Short mmCIF file of C-alpha atoms and ligand atoms in Angstrom, two decimals:
data_model
loop_
_atom_site.label_atom_id
_atom_site.label_comp_id
_atom_site.label_asym_id
_atom_site.label_seq_id
_atom_site.Cartn_x
_atom_site.Cartn_y
_atom_site.Cartn_z
CA UNK A 1 118.47 96.18 63.65
CA UNK A 2 115.86 93.80 62.28
CA UNK A 3 112.42 94.12 63.75
CA UNK A 4 112.12 90.76 65.44
CA UNK A 5 115.49 91.32 67.10
CA UNK A 6 114.69 94.73 68.52
CA UNK A 7 113.53 93.49 71.94
CA UNK A 8 116.35 90.98 72.29
CA UNK A 9 118.91 93.62 71.42
CA UNK A 10 117.78 95.87 74.29
CA UNK A 11 117.46 92.94 76.68
CA UNK A 12 121.08 92.07 75.96
CA UNK A 13 122.15 95.69 76.39
CA UNK A 14 120.41 95.88 79.78
CA UNK A 15 121.85 92.59 80.99
CA UNK A 16 125.30 93.70 79.98
CA UNK A 17 125.16 97.03 81.79
CA UNK A 18 122.50 97.07 84.51
CA UNK A 19 123.29 95.38 87.80
CA UNK A 20 121.24 92.23 87.92
CA UNK A 21 119.07 92.66 91.02
CA UNK A 22 115.91 91.64 89.14
CA UNK A 23 114.86 88.60 87.18
CA UNK A 24 112.97 90.55 84.54
CA UNK A 25 110.41 89.24 82.09
CA UNK A 26 111.95 89.00 78.62
CA UNK A 27 109.89 91.94 77.38
CA UNK A 28 110.92 95.48 76.50
CA UNK A 29 108.00 97.86 77.01
CA UNK A 30 108.18 100.77 74.65
CA UNK A 31 104.93 102.71 74.78
CA UNK A 32 101.52 102.77 76.36
CA UNK A 33 98.03 103.96 75.59
CA UNK A 34 95.13 103.84 78.05
CA UNK A 35 95.21 100.44 79.73
CA UNK A 36 97.40 98.86 77.05
CA UNK A 37 101.16 98.63 76.73
CA UNK A 38 103.22 97.77 73.64
CA UNK A 39 106.60 96.08 73.53
CA UNK A 40 109.46 96.99 71.24
CA UNK A 41 108.18 94.48 68.68
CA UNK A 42 104.67 95.95 68.82
CA UNK A 43 103.04 93.16 70.80
CA UNK A 44 100.04 94.53 72.70
CA UNK A 45 99.41 93.84 76.41
CA UNK A 46 96.36 94.48 78.56
CA UNK A 47 97.89 95.93 81.71
CA UNK A 48 96.58 94.70 85.07
CA UNK A 49 99.71 95.78 86.94
CA UNK A 50 100.04 99.52 86.15
CA UNK A 51 103.79 99.49 86.75
CA UNK A 52 103.07 98.10 90.26
CA UNK A 53 100.05 100.22 91.16
CA UNK A 54 101.52 103.43 89.73
CA UNK A 55 99.80 104.41 86.48
CA UNK A 56 96.36 105.03 87.99
CA UNK A 57 95.16 107.22 85.12
CA UNK A 58 96.37 104.97 82.32
CA UNK A 59 99.11 105.63 79.81
CA UNK A 60 99.61 108.52 77.45
CA UNK A 61 96.89 110.67 78.98
CA UNK A 62 96.90 113.93 77.04
CA UNK A 63 95.96 116.22 79.92
CA UNK A 64 98.52 114.65 82.25
CA UNK A 65 101.27 114.76 79.60
CA UNK A 66 100.48 118.36 78.69
CA UNK A 67 100.67 119.42 82.35
CA UNK A 68 104.16 117.93 82.62
CA UNK A 69 105.27 119.48 79.32
CA UNK A 70 104.10 122.90 80.37
CA UNK A 71 105.93 122.63 83.71
CA UNK A 72 109.09 121.51 81.90
CA UNK A 73 108.96 124.73 79.90
CA UNK A 74 108.77 126.78 83.12
CA UNK A 75 111.19 125.16 85.57
CA UNK A 76 112.00 121.54 86.43
CA UNK A 77 114.04 121.93 89.58
CA UNK A 78 114.66 124.62 92.16
CA UNK A 79 116.01 122.79 95.29
CA UNK A 80 114.39 123.18 98.67
CA UNK A 81 116.34 126.32 99.46
CA UNK A 82 113.47 128.13 97.72
CA UNK A 83 109.69 127.86 97.56
CA UNK A 84 108.02 126.70 94.36
CA UNK A 85 104.43 126.97 93.14
CA UNK A 86 103.52 123.34 92.25
CA UNK A 87 104.78 122.10 95.65
CA UNK A 88 102.67 124.71 97.43
CA UNK A 89 99.57 123.55 95.57
CA UNK A 90 100.29 119.83 95.89
CA UNK A 91 100.86 120.04 99.64
CA UNK A 92 97.64 122.02 100.10
CA UNK A 93 95.77 119.36 98.14
CA UNK A 94 97.26 116.46 100.16
CA UNK A 95 96.37 118.21 103.41
CA UNK A 96 92.82 118.86 102.17
CA UNK A 97 92.04 115.35 100.97
CA UNK A 98 93.62 113.61 103.97
CA UNK A 99 92.43 116.00 106.66
CA UNK A 100 95.95 115.76 108.05
CA UNK A 101 98.32 118.60 108.86
CA UNK A 102 101.72 118.78 107.11
CA UNK A 103 103.47 117.22 104.12
CA UNK A 104 107.09 116.37 103.32
CA UNK A 105 107.72 115.39 99.68
CA UNK A 106 110.18 112.61 98.84
CA UNK A 107 111.36 110.92 95.64
CA UNK A 108 110.08 107.44 96.44
CA UNK A 109 108.06 105.34 98.81
CA UNK A 110 111.14 104.06 100.59
CA UNK A 111 112.20 107.59 101.43
CA UNK A 112 108.73 108.37 102.74
CA UNK A 113 109.11 105.40 105.12
CA UNK A 114 112.53 106.64 106.24
CA UNK A 115 111.03 110.03 107.00
CA UNK A 116 108.09 108.54 108.89
CA UNK A 117 110.48 106.53 111.06
CA UNK A 118 112.48 109.67 111.85
CA UNK A 119 109.26 111.48 112.76
CA UNK A 120 108.43 108.71 115.24
CA UNK A 121 111.85 108.70 116.85
CA UNK A 122 111.97 112.49 117.13
CA UNK A 123 108.46 112.59 118.59
CA UNK A 124 109.46 110.14 121.31
CA UNK A 125 112.83 111.83 121.87
CA UNK A 126 111.07 115.14 122.44
CA UNK A 127 109.04 113.50 125.20
CA UNK A 128 111.75 111.79 127.24
CA UNK A 129 115.14 112.61 125.71
CA UNK A 130 116.10 108.96 125.44
CA UNK A 131 117.55 107.34 122.32
CA UNK A 132 116.48 103.72 122.59
CA UNK A 133 112.93 103.83 121.24
CA UNK A 134 111.29 100.89 119.54
CA UNK A 135 109.06 100.50 116.50
CA UNK A 136 106.62 97.64 116.03
CA UNK A 137 106.24 96.39 112.44
CA UNK A 138 104.28 93.49 110.93
CA UNK A 139 105.34 90.12 109.60
CA UNK A 140 104.85 89.81 105.81
CA UNK A 141 104.99 93.58 105.45
CA UNK A 142 106.85 95.49 102.77
CA UNK A 143 108.14 99.02 103.24
CA UNK A 144 111.19 99.27 100.96
CA UNK A 145 114.83 98.21 100.54
CA UNK A 146 116.92 100.94 102.17
CA UNK A 147 118.41 99.90 105.51
CA UNK A 148 115.76 101.73 107.55
CA UNK A 149 112.77 100.61 105.47
CA UNK A 150 114.23 97.10 105.23
CA UNK A 151 114.47 96.98 109.02
CA UNK A 152 110.66 97.25 109.29
CA UNK A 153 110.02 94.94 106.32
CA UNK A 154 108.88 91.60 107.74
CA UNK A 155 110.67 89.37 105.27
CA UNK A 156 113.79 87.59 106.56
CA UNK A 157 114.85 86.66 103.03
CA UNK A 158 115.26 90.34 102.09
CA UNK A 159 117.08 91.18 105.35
CA UNK A 160 119.57 88.42 106.07
CA UNK A 161 122.68 89.48 104.13
CA UNK A 162 122.37 93.13 105.14
CA UNK A 163 122.44 92.79 108.91
CA UNK A 164 122.95 94.48 111.26
CA UNK A 165 119.83 96.49 110.44
CA UNK A 166 118.65 99.38 112.60
CA UNK A 167 117.92 98.44 116.19
CA UNK A 168 114.76 98.53 118.25
CA UNK A 169 112.43 96.92 115.69
CA UNK A 170 109.95 94.29 116.85
CA UNK A 171 107.54 92.28 114.75
CA UNK A 172 103.93 91.38 115.39
CA UNK A 173 101.33 89.38 113.49
CA UNK A 174 99.17 91.43 111.10
CA UNK A 175 95.46 91.30 112.01
CA UNK A 176 96.29 89.93 115.49
CA UNK A 177 95.83 92.64 118.10
CA UNK A 178 97.10 90.47 120.97
CA UNK A 179 100.41 89.90 119.20
CA UNK A 180 100.82 93.68 118.86
CA UNK A 181 100.01 94.21 122.53
CA UNK A 182 102.63 91.61 123.43
CA UNK A 183 105.35 93.68 121.72
CA UNK A 184 104.51 97.02 123.35
CA UNK A 185 106.91 98.36 125.97
CA UNK A 186 107.39 101.83 127.45
CA UNK A 187 110.00 102.34 124.71
CA UNK A 188 107.57 101.85 121.82
CA UNK A 189 107.37 105.02 119.72
CA UNK A 190 105.46 103.81 116.65
CA UNK A 191 103.51 101.00 115.06
CA UNK A 192 103.96 100.79 111.30
CA UNK A 193 101.80 98.81 108.89
CA UNK A 194 100.21 98.83 105.46
CA UNK A 195 96.46 99.40 105.57
CA UNK A 196 96.26 96.65 102.94
CA UNK A 197 99.41 94.51 102.78
CA UNK A 198 100.57 94.43 99.14
CA UNK A 199 103.83 92.58 98.41
CA UNK A 200 103.13 90.19 101.29
CA UNK A 201 100.09 88.75 99.51
CA UNK A 202 97.17 91.25 99.47
CA UNK A 203 95.86 91.15 103.04
CA UNK A 204 93.46 93.96 104.01
CA UNK A 205 93.55 94.96 107.67
CA UNK A 206 90.39 93.92 109.46
CA UNK A 207 88.43 96.87 110.89
CA UNK A 208 88.74 95.42 114.43
CA UNK A 209 92.52 95.19 114.08
CA UNK A 210 93.07 98.67 112.68
CA UNK A 211 90.70 100.26 115.18
CA UNK A 212 92.28 98.25 118.00
CA UNK A 213 95.80 99.33 117.06
CA UNK A 214 94.66 102.94 116.79
CA UNK A 215 93.11 102.79 120.27
CA UNK A 216 96.32 101.29 121.68
CA UNK A 217 98.37 104.03 120.04
CA UNK A 218 96.13 106.77 121.42
CA UNK A 219 96.13 105.26 124.88
CA UNK A 220 99.93 105.01 125.08
CA UNK A 221 100.82 108.06 122.96
CA UNK A 222 102.44 105.89 120.28
CA UNK A 223 102.40 107.11 116.64
CA UNK A 224 100.43 105.03 114.15
CA UNK A 225 102.20 105.03 110.77
CA UNK A 226 100.03 103.76 107.91
CA UNK A 227 101.88 102.88 104.73
CA UNK A 228 99.48 103.85 101.92
CA UNK A 229 102.11 103.67 99.20
CA UNK A 230 100.38 100.85 97.33
CA UNK A 231 96.82 100.84 98.70
CA UNK A 232 96.34 104.64 98.78
CA UNK A 233 95.48 107.12 96.04
CA UNK A 234 92.12 105.69 95.09
CA UNK A 235 93.12 102.05 94.74
CA UNK A 236 90.50 100.77 97.20
CA UNK A 237 87.82 103.24 96.08
CA UNK A 238 88.82 105.74 98.78
CA UNK A 239 91.43 108.43 98.37
CA UNK A 240 93.31 106.66 101.17
CA UNK A 241 92.45 103.15 102.28
CA UNK A 242 92.26 104.19 105.96
CA UNK A 243 89.35 106.50 105.17
CA UNK A 244 87.09 103.49 104.71
CA UNK A 245 87.97 102.37 108.26
CA UNK A 246 87.62 105.83 109.75
CA UNK A 247 91.07 105.44 111.31
CA UNK A 248 93.30 108.43 110.62
CA UNK A 249 97.00 107.66 111.15
CA UNK A 250 99.45 109.98 112.88
CA UNK A 251 101.75 109.62 109.88
CA UNK A 252 100.86 108.38 106.41
CA UNK A 253 103.26 107.45 103.61
CA UNK A 254 102.36 107.85 99.93
CA UNK A 255 104.12 107.23 96.62
CA UNK A 256 103.35 104.97 93.61
CA UNK A 257 100.15 106.50 92.13
CA UNK A 258 100.75 109.88 93.81
CA UNK A 259 102.57 111.11 90.69
CA UNK A 260 101.28 108.45 88.28
CA UNK A 261 104.72 107.71 86.89
CA UNK A 262 106.85 110.67 87.90
CA UNK A 263 108.94 109.55 90.89
CA UNK A 264 107.40 111.26 93.91
CA UNK A 265 106.39 110.25 97.41
CA UNK A 266 105.36 111.98 100.60
CA UNK A 267 104.97 111.49 104.29
CA UNK A 268 102.01 113.30 105.73
CA UNK A 269 101.74 114.17 109.42
CA UNK A 270 98.70 114.56 111.60
CA UNK A 271 98.58 117.55 113.91
CA UNK A 272 100.14 115.81 116.91
CA UNK A 273 103.14 114.50 114.96
CA UNK A 274 103.53 117.72 113.00
CA UNK A 275 103.73 119.85 116.14
CA UNK A 276 106.18 117.65 118.04
CA UNK A 277 108.71 116.10 115.68
CA UNK A 278 110.88 117.26 112.80
CA UNK A 279 111.99 120.91 112.71
CA UNK A 280 114.30 122.92 110.44
CA UNK A 281 117.57 121.05 110.00
CA UNK A 282 116.19 117.62 110.96
CA UNK A 283 115.52 116.26 107.47
CA UNK A 284 116.13 117.12 103.84
CA UNK A 285 116.29 116.13 100.18
CA UNK A 286 117.65 117.76 97.03
CA UNK A 287 114.91 116.65 94.64
CA UNK A 288 111.97 116.02 96.96
CA UNK A 289 108.97 118.21 96.07
CA UNK A 290 110.58 119.53 92.92
CA UNK A 291 108.30 121.47 90.54
CA UNK A 292 108.09 118.76 87.87
CA UNK A 293 107.19 116.01 90.36
CA UNK A 294 104.66 118.12 92.24
CA UNK A 295 103.11 119.41 89.01
CA UNK A 296 102.36 115.74 88.32
CA UNK A 297 100.78 115.37 91.78
CA UNK A 298 98.58 118.41 91.16
CA UNK A 299 97.39 117.11 87.82
CA UNK A 300 96.71 113.67 89.29
CA UNK A 301 94.45 115.14 91.99
CA UNK A 302 92.74 117.37 89.44
CA UNK A 303 92.04 114.47 87.08
CA UNK A 304 90.85 112.27 89.97
CA UNK A 305 88.17 114.86 90.69
CA UNK A 306 87.33 115.70 87.10
CA UNK A 307 86.86 112.02 86.21
CA UNK A 308 85.30 110.98 89.52
CA UNK A 309 87.91 108.22 89.85
CA UNK A 310 86.89 107.14 93.36
CA UNK A 311 83.31 106.38 92.37
CA UNK A 312 84.52 104.72 89.19
CA UNK A 313 86.79 102.43 91.24
CA UNK A 314 83.96 101.57 93.64
CA UNK A 315 81.76 100.62 90.70
CA UNK A 316 84.18 98.78 88.43
CA UNK A 317 85.80 96.92 91.35
CA UNK A 318 82.44 95.37 92.27
CA UNK A 319 82.28 93.95 88.76
CA UNK A 320 85.91 92.81 88.97
CA UNK A 321 85.31 91.04 92.29
CA UNK A 322 82.21 89.32 90.93
CA UNK A 323 84.05 88.09 87.84
CA UNK A 324 87.12 87.00 89.81
CA UNK A 325 84.92 85.07 92.25
CA UNK A 326 83.27 83.30 89.30
CA UNK A 327 86.73 82.53 87.88
CA UNK A 328 88.01 81.14 91.19
CA UNK A 329 84.90 78.95 91.49
CA UNK A 330 85.28 77.58 87.96
CA UNK A 331 89.00 76.69 87.83
CA UNK A 332 91.33 74.41 89.80
CA UNK A 333 94.40 76.63 89.96
CA UNK A 334 92.95 79.22 92.39
CA UNK A 335 91.38 78.67 95.79
CA UNK A 336 90.34 82.16 96.93
CA UNK A 337 90.22 85.84 96.09
CA UNK A 338 91.37 88.50 98.55
CA UNK A 339 91.51 92.25 98.31
CA UNK A 340 89.83 95.61 98.24
CA UNK A 341 88.80 97.68 95.25
CA UNK A 342 91.31 97.42 92.42
CA UNK A 343 93.89 95.70 94.61
CA UNK A 344 93.10 92.02 94.28
CA UNK A 345 94.93 88.75 94.85
CA UNK A 346 94.10 85.27 93.62
CA UNK A 347 95.48 82.59 95.92
CA UNK A 348 97.01 79.67 94.02
CA UNK A 349 96.13 76.09 94.81
CA UNK A 350 98.75 73.86 96.46
CA UNK A 351 101.55 73.13 93.99
CA UNK A 352 100.61 75.91 91.57
CA UNK A 353 103.38 78.46 91.04
CA UNK A 354 102.03 82.01 90.59
CA UNK A 355 105.09 82.86 88.49
CA UNK A 356 104.04 80.26 85.92
CA UNK A 357 100.58 81.80 85.69
CA UNK A 358 102.07 85.26 85.21
CA UNK A 359 104.33 83.93 82.44
CA UNK A 360 101.41 82.25 80.66
CA UNK A 361 99.35 85.43 80.92
CA UNK A 362 102.18 87.47 79.41
CA UNK A 363 102.35 85.08 76.49
CA UNK A 364 98.66 85.75 75.89
CA UNK A 365 99.11 89.52 76.19
CA UNK A 366 97.99 90.12 79.78
CA UNK A 367 100.19 91.69 82.45
CA UNK A 368 99.58 90.49 86.00
CA UNK A 369 102.16 90.15 88.78
CA UNK A 370 102.75 88.01 91.87
CA UNK A 371 102.58 88.79 95.59
CA UNK A 372 103.76 86.75 98.56
CA UNK A 373 104.66 83.16 97.73
CA UNK A 374 101.38 81.98 96.23
CA UNK A 375 99.33 84.91 95.01
CA UNK A 376 98.62 86.35 91.55
CA UNK A 377 98.16 90.09 92.06
CA UNK A 378 96.05 92.50 90.04
CA UNK A 379 96.54 96.24 90.51
CA UNK A 380 95.28 97.65 87.19
CA UNK A 381 95.06 101.30 86.17
CA UNK A 382 92.10 102.81 88.04
CA UNK A 383 90.48 103.73 84.71
CA UNK A 384 89.81 100.15 83.59
CA UNK A 385 86.28 99.43 82.44
CA UNK A 386 84.07 96.34 82.54
CA UNK A 387 85.12 95.36 79.01
CA UNK A 388 88.76 95.22 80.16
CA UNK A 389 87.74 92.99 83.07
CA UNK A 390 86.00 90.69 80.57
CA UNK A 391 89.10 90.66 78.38
CA UNK A 392 91.29 89.76 81.38
CA UNK A 393 88.91 87.03 82.55
CA UNK A 394 88.85 85.44 79.07
CA UNK A 395 92.65 85.18 79.09
CA UNK A 396 92.75 83.86 82.67
CA UNK A 397 90.19 81.20 81.74
CA UNK A 398 92.29 80.13 78.77
CA UNK A 399 95.43 79.70 80.83
CA UNK A 400 93.56 77.95 83.65
CA UNK A 401 92.63 75.03 81.40
C1 PLP B 1 106.34 99.91 96.73
C2 PLP B 1 106.17 100.02 98.19
C3 PLP B 1 107.12 100.68 99.00
C4 PLP B 1 108.41 101.21 98.45
O1 PLP B 1 108.21 102.25 97.54
P1 PLP B 1 109.36 102.64 96.48
O2 PLP B 1 108.78 103.79 95.72
O3 PLP B 1 109.61 101.42 95.65
O4 PLP B 1 110.56 103.04 97.25
C5 PLP B 1 106.85 100.81 100.34
N1 PLP B 1 105.70 100.35 100.87
C6 PLP B 1 104.76 99.73 100.13
C7 PLP B 1 103.50 99.26 100.77
C8 PLP B 1 104.97 99.54 98.77
O5 PLP B 1 104.06 98.88 98.04
#
């Protein structure tokens, strides 16, 4: 295989054998180091996507890799018929940092959403024994592609061909408390939303909205489910984005950066939901919480503390916001910046396709992704430094000409 053909060879192999549900970039990523990735032909990329907000600690981190290797040499999988040590430690950590009550480990974000929805239905069922409860979700939300998670994902394009979806789902306008109130009935068992909408276009919840929804939920004994899969785990400069608002959910979903690359998610229950919902026999998973995945979670939390990641994000994101604001003011292709911490979106001007900008950036060795219909999204590893911001800005300026 000649060197310049290496990437193309694997692209062809993938297209021949993997079901085409993605339009992938014509790049084969082979290895990573810090905030840089390398393709199969050794082209270097500055990574401002982190595998969609996953690789918080950067690539090829020795301590993280060693922790996984040492767990591999002990035991990788046990099933949930037994206890295991890394899961015990990871759950304790999640409970400590969230101040919430109980954890269920999953293999993905989507599964965490499924579990959270079951918690809500069971909680309501325990109260009145009826089986027609409703969940309120938000337009432009994203919660996953399984039939349950898709049912609460406010994107008709993703849903249409797969109907009928699960029943009893109503949609409200994000950041519009009145529209949420209008959907509430005596059947409502949960309100589900992202604290910062990601795929929909990087929209942070306003404090008034989140606090208003929380008050409504408390008043009517409805569970508030906050999806922290993308915006949690330090991305906004807080361990969980809701901590900045002081609004603790009844159920929180995590994934993406929770394991920093090892597939793991979780739904975490506050005391009220934990005491009155799922019990033995109600829910399960073969892999969820397996020792390898939860060893990754433990190491992630340990390294977050050791490296003071939250304060680093608070600091470096100020610089990023400043530089992005300067960029937006100096070019024609963007109109505004939106976001929190290291979760930022640049809104494209009328007629500018964010996909074209992403493609041009890739050509110049910068990985950024899109969100919504007109946003260029940046969710870099949380360990980026000011010099990486400068490097990104230089490339963005070049392609904005
Ligand atoms: C990515 C994402 C999901 C789905 O997580 P998967 O691990 O892809 O199943 C759900 N909610 C939000 C907010 C996400 O960003």
